[in-house]
Coordinates of C-alpha atoms in Angstrom, one line a residue:
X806 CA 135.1 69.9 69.7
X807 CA 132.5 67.4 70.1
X808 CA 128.8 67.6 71.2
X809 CA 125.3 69.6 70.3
X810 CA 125.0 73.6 70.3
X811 CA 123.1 75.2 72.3
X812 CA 120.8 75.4 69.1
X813 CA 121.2 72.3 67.6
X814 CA 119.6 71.3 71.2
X815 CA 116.9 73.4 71.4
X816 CA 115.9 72.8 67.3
X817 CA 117.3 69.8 66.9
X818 CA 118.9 70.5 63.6
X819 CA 122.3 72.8 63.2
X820 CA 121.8 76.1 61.7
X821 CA 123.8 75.6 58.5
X822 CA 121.5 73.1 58.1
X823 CA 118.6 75.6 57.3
X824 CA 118.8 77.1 53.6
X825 CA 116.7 78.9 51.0
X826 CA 116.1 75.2 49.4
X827 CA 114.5 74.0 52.8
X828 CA 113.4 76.7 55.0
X829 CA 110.0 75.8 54.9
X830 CA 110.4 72.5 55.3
X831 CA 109.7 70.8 58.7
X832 CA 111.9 70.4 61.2
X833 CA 113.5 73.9 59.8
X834 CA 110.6 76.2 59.4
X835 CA 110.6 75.7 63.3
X836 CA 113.6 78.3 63.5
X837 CA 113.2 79.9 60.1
X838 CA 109.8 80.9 60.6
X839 CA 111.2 83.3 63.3
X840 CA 114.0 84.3 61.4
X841 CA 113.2 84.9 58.2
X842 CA 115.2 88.2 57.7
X843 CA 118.3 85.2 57.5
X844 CA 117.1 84.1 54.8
X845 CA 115.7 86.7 52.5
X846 CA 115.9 90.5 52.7
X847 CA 113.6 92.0 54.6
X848 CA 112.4 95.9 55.6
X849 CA 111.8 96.9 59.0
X850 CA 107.9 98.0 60.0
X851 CA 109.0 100.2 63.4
X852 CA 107.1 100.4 66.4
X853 CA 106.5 103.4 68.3
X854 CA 110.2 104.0 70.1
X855 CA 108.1 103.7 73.9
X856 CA 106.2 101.1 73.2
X857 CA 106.1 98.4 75.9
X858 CA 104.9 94.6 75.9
X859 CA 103.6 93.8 78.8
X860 CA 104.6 90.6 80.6
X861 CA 103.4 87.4 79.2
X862 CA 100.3 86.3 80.6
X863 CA 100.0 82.1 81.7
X864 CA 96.8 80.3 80.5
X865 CA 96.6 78.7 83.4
X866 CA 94.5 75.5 83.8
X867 CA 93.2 75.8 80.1
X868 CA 95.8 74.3 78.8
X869 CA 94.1 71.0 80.3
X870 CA 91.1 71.0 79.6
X871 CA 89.2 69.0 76.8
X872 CA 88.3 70.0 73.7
X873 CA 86.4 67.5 70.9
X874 CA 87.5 67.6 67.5
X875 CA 87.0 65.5 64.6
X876 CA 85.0 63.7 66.9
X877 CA 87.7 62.7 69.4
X878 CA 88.6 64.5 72.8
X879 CA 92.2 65.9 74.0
X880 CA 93.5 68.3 76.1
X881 CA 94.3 71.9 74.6
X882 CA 97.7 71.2 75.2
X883 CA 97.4 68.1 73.0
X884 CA 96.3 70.1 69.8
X885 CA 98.3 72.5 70.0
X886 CA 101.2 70.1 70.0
X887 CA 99.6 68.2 67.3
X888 CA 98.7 71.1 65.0
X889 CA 102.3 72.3 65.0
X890 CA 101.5 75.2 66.9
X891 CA 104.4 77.4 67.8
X892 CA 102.5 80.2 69.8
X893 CA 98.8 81.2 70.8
X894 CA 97.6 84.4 72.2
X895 CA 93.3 84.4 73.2
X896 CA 92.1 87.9 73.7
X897 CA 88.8 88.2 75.3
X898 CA 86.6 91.7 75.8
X899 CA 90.0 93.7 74.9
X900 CA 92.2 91.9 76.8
X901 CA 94.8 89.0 76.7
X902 CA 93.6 86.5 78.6
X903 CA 96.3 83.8 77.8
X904 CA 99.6 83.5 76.0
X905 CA 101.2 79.9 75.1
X906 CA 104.4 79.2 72.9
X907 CA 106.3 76.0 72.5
X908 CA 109.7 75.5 72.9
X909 CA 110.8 76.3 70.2
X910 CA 109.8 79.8 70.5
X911 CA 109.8 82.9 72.8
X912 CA 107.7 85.3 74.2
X913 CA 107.9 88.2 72.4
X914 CA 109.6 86.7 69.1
X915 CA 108.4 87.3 65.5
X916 CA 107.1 85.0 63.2
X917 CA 106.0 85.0 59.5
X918 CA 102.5 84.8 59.3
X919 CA 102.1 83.6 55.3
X920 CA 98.8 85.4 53.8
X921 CA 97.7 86.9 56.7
X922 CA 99.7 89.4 55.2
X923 CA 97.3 89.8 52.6
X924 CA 94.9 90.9 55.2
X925 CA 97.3 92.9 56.4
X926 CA 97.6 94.5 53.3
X927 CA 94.0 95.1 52.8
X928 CA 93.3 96.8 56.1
X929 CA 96.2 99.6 54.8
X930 CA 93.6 99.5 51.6
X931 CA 90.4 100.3 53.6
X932 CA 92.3 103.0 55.3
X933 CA 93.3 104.4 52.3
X934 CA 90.2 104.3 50.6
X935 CA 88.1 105.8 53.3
X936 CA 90.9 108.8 53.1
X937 CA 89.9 109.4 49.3
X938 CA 93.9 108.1 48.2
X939 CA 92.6 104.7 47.1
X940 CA 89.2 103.5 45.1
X941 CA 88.7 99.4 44.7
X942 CA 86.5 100.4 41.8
X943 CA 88.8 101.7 39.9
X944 CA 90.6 99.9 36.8
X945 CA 94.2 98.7 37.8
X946 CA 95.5 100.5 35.4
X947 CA 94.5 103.7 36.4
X948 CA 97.3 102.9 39.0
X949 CA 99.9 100.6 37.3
X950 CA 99.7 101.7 33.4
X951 CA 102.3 99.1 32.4
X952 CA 99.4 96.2 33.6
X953 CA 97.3 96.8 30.2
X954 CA 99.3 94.1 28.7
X955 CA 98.5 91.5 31.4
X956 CA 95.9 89.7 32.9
X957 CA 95.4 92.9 35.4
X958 CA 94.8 94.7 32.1
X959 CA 91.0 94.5 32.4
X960 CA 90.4 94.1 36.0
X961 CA 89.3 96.5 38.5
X962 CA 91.4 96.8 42.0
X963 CA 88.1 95.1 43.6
X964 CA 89.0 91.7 41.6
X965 CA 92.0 92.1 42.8
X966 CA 90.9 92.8 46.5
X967 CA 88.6 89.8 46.6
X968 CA 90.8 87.3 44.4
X969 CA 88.3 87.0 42.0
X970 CA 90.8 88.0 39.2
X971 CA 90.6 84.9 36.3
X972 CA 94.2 84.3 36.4
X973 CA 95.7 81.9 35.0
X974 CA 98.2 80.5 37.9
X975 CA 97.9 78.0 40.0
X976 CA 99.4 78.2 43.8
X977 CA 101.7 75.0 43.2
X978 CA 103.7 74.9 46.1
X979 CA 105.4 71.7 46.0
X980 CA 106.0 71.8 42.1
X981 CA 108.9 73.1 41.4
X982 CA 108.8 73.1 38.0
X983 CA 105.8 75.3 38.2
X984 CA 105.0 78.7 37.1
X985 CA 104.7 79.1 41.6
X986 CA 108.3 78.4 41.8
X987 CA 109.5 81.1 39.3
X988 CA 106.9 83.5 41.4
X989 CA 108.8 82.6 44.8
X990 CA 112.4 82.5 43.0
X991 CA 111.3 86.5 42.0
X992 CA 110.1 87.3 45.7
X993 CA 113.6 85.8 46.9
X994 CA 112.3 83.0 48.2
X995 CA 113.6 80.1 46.6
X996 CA 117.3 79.5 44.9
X997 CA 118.0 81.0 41.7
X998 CA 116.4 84.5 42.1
X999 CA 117.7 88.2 41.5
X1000 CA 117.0 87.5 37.4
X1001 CA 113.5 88.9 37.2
X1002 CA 111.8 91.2 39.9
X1003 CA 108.2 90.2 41.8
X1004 CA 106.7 93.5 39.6
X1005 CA 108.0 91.9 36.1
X1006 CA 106.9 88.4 37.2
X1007 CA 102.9 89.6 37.8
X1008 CA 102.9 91.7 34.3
X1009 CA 104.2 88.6 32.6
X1010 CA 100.9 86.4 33.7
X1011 CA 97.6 86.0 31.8
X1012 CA 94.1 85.5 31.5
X1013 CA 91.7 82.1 31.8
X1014 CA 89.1 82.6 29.4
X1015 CA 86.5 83.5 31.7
X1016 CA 85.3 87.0 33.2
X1017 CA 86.9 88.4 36.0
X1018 CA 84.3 88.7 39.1
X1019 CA 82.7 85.3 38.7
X1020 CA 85.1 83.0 41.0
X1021 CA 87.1 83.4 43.9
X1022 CA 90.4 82.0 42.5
X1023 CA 93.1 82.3 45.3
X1024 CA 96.2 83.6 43.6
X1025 CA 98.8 85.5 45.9
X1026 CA 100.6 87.5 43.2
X1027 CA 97.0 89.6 43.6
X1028 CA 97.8 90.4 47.0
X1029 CA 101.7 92.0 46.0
X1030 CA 100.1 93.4 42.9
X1031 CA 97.6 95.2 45.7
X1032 CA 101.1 96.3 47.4
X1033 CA 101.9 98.1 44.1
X1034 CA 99.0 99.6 43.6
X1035 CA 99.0 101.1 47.0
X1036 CA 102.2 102.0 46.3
X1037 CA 101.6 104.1 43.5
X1038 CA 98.1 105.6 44.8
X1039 CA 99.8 107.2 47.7
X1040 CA 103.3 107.7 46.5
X1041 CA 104.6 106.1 49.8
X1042 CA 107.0 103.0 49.8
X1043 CA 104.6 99.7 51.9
X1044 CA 106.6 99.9 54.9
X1045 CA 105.9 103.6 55.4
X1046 CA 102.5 102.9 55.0
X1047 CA 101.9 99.9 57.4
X1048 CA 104.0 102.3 60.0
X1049 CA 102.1 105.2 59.4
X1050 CA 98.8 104.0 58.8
X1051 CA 98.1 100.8 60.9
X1052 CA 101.3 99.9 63.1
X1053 CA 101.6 103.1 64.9
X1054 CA 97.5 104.0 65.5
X1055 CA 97.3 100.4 66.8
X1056 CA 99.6 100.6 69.9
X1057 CA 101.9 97.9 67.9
X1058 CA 104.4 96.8 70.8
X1059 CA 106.5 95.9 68.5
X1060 CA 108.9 95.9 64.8
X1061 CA 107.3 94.0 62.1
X1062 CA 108.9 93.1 59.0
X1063 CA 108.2 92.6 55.4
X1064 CA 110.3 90.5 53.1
X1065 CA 111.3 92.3 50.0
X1066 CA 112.6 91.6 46.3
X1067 CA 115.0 92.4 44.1
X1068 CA 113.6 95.8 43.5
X1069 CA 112.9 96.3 47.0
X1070 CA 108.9 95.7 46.8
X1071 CA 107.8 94.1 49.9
X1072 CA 105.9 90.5 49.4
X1073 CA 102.2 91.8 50.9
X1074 CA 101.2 88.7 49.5
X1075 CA 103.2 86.3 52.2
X1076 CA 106.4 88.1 53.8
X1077 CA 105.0 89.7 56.9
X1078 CA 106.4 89.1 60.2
X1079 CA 104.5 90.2 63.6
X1080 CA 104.4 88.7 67.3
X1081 CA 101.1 86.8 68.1
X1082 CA 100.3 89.9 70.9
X1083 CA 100.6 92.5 67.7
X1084 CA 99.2 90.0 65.3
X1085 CA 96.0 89.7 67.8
X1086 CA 96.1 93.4 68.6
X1087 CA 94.8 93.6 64.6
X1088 CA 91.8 91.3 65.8
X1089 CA 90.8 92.8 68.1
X1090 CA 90.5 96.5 66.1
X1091 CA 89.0 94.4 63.9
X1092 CA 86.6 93.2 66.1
X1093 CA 85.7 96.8 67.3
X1094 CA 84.8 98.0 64.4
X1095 CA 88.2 99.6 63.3
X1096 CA 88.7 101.1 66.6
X1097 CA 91.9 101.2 68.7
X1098 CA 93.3 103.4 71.3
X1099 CA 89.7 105.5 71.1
X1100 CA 90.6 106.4 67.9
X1101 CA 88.8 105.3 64.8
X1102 CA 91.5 104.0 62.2
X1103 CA 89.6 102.2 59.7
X1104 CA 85.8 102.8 58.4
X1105 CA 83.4 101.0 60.1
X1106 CA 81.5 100.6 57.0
X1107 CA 84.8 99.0 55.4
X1108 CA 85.1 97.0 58.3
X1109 CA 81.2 95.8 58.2
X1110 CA 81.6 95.1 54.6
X1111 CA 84.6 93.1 55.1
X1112 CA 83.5 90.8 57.7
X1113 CA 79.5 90.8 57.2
X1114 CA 77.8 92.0 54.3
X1115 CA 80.4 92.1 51.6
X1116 CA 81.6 89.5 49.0
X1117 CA 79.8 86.9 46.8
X1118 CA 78.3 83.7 47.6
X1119 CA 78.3 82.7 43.9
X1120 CA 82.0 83.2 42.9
X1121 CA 83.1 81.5 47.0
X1122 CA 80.8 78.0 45.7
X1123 CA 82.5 78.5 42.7
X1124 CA 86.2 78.2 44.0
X1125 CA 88.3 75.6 45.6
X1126 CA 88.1 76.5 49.3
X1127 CA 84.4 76.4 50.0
X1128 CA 84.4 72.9 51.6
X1129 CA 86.3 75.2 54.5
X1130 CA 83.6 77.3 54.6
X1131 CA 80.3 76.1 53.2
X1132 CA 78.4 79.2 53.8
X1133 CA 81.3 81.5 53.6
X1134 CA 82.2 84.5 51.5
X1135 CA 85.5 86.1 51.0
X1136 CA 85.9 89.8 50.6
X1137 CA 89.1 92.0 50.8
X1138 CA 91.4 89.2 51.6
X1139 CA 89.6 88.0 55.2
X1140 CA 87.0 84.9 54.9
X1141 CA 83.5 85.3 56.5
X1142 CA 82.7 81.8 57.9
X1143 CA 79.3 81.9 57.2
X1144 CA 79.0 80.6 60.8
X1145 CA 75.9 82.1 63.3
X1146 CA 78.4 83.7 65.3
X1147 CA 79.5 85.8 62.3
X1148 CA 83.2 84.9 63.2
X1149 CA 85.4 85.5 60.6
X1150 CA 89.7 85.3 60.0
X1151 CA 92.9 85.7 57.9
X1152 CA 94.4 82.4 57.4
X1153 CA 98.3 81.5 56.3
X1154 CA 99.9 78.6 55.1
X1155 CA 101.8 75.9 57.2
X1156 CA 99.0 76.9 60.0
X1157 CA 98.8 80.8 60.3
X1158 CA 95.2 81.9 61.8
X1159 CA 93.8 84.9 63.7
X1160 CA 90.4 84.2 64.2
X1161 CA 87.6 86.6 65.4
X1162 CA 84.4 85.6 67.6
X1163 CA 82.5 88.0 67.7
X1164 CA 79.6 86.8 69.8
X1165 CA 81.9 85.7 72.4
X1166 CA 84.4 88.6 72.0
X1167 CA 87.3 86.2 71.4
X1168 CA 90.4 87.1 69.4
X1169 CA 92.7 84.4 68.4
X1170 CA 96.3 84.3 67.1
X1171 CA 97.8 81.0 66.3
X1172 CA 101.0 80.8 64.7
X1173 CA 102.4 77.4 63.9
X1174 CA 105.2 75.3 61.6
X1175 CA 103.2 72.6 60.2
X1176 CA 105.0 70.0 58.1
X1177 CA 102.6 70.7 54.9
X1178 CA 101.8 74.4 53.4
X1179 CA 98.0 73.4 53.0
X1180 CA 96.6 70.4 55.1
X1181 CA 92.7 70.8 54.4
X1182 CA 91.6 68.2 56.6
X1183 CA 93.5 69.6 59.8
X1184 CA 92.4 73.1 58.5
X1185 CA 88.6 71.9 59.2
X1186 CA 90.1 71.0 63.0
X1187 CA 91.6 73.7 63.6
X1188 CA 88.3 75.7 63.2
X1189 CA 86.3 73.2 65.4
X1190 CA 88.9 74.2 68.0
X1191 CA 88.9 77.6 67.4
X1192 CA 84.7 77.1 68.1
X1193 CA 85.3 75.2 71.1
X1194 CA 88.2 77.8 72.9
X1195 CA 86.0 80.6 71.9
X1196 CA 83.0 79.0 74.6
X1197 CA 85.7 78.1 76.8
X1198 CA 87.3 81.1 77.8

């Protein structure tokens, strides 16, 4: 038999093709970053059993029209293409106003959206801390005993919540020789793991010799250590809690997913899978102050803190992102962008962003495969068009 697939035609690579050496490697991570439960294991995040997506909605005649970034003008159309993207939902005032995907992907698929699961992970936080279960002032080992002997040992679960922890890791993704490459072998995600669990991995890691609180050091195995935690604060397994606590008040239309390890802990810190309708859906609660479905499932106040008022100035300057964000902060996993507007977002590798206007009452969900995990210059872009669709629509 002779001749492509049908998915070798639509991917343009064969599916044995794709393996845990290469699956986020481009042109694979345009299939694998909607499939990642063939990959790695995975837990199911259930929607409600009636819940209904409505039909996709056509963005019409914006795909056309011009945007400027980096000082040159294209169509909308154009930067998405060029940024990789796979799928875009814009809500405006509540509603969806506009869904895009390429063809690579379909309406109503799941994709992995990187460290937006870490904001994903601290919204469960605030609601658990606003129902008594959870305190971010609290030592980490009032939680998780066993951390005493680890860099967690003196830390308070607020370090932790606004990466501020002096760890001494470095997020190494192409290195794989690294101390980053034995973290993802212990979340699953890379050949050779199943020998040591993601839990052992984070108590085996240590301390810079500085204080923790003074810079925002971004480090994901805070963000799973913050699954643990809230774990053992609630006595419920992560998947029970994001279904329970967030997926169901939210009106999710749809299963999410959570890569898991060894042990069965989910990856908080990366391993999240959503659609872009869902993954906007969290915007737009955001956006309204914790609010969805006239019910209030958050704290406001958590929610103010979080996107306005909270975080430091000092340790942001201090860290490696704040050429991003000049004037921004970072505080329980989401960045402020110091911007007039106030808008603020979670951000994910390889080109995962939900960003949130609130002037203009825009929510945006981008979900993309770009060739390189971190690609600061295009990362600058992508906020210049995030301003300029925001105005538009």
């Amino acid at each position: 038999m002779t001749g492509k697939t049908a998915f070798e035609t639509r991917y343009g690579f064969r599916r044995n093709e794709v393996q845990l050496a290469n699956w986020r490697e481009s042109p694979f991570n345009r299939w694998s970053f909607q499939n990642l439960g063939e990959l790695v294991p995975t837990a199911r995040i259930a929607a409600a059993p009636s819940s209904v997506e409505p039909p996709m909605r056509d963005m019409g005649g914006l795909l056309d029209a011009k945007v400027t970034v980096a000082s040159a003008t294209e169509t909308v159309a154009g930067f998405l293409a060029r940024s990789s993207t796979d799928a875009l939902t814009i809500m405006k005032g509540g509603k969806t106003i506009g869904d895009w995907f390429a063809p690579n992907m379909d309406f109503g698929a799941r994709h992995i959206v990187f460290s937006i699961s870490k904001s994903l992970t601290a919204i469960i936080a605030g609601i658990l801390e606003g129902e008594g279960v959870f305190d971010p002032e609290a030592p980490v080992t009032t939680y998780m005993p066993e951390a005493a002997g680890s860099a967690y040992g003196d830390a308070k679960v607020r370090h932790v919540l606004d990466m501020s922890v002096s760890l001494d890791f470095d997020e190494a993704y192409l290195d794989p020789e690294s101390a980053f490459a034995r973290y993802r072998r212990a979340t699953l995600w890379n050949p050779g793991g199943g020998t040591e669990s993601l839990r052992q991995f984070i108590l085996t890691l240590q301390s810079l010799d500085e204080p923790h609180g003074q810079t925002f050091r971004y480090r994901s195995p805070n963000s799973d250590l913050l699954g643990l935690l809230l774990e053992r604060a609630s006595g419920q397994r992560f998947t029970d809690l994001m279904r329970e606590k967030l997926w169901l008040p939210l009106g999710a239309a749809s299963e999410a997913s959570v890569g898991v390890d060894m042990e069965g802990t989910a990856r908080t810190a990366g391993g999240i899978s959503v659609t872009p309708r869902d993954l906007a859906r969290v915007g737009e609660m955001m956006r309204q102050g914790g609010m969805a479905n006239g019910r209030q499932i958050l704290p406001e106040a958590w929610v103010r803190d979080t996107t306005l008022t909270g975080g430091s100035s000092e340790a942001w300057q201090r860290g490696s992102m704040a050429s991003l964000f000049p004037n921004g902060r970072y505080r329980n996993k989401w960045y402020q962008t110091g911007f007039e507007n106030g808008a603020y977002c979670g951000i994910g590798i390889h080109g995962q962003w939900l960003y949130v206007d609130p002037r203009t009452e825009v929510v945006i969900a981008k979900m993309s495969s770009q060739p390189e995990p971190v690609d600061d210059p295009l990362d600058i872009e992508i906020v210049a068009f995030f301003e300029a669709l925001s105005r538009m629509v």
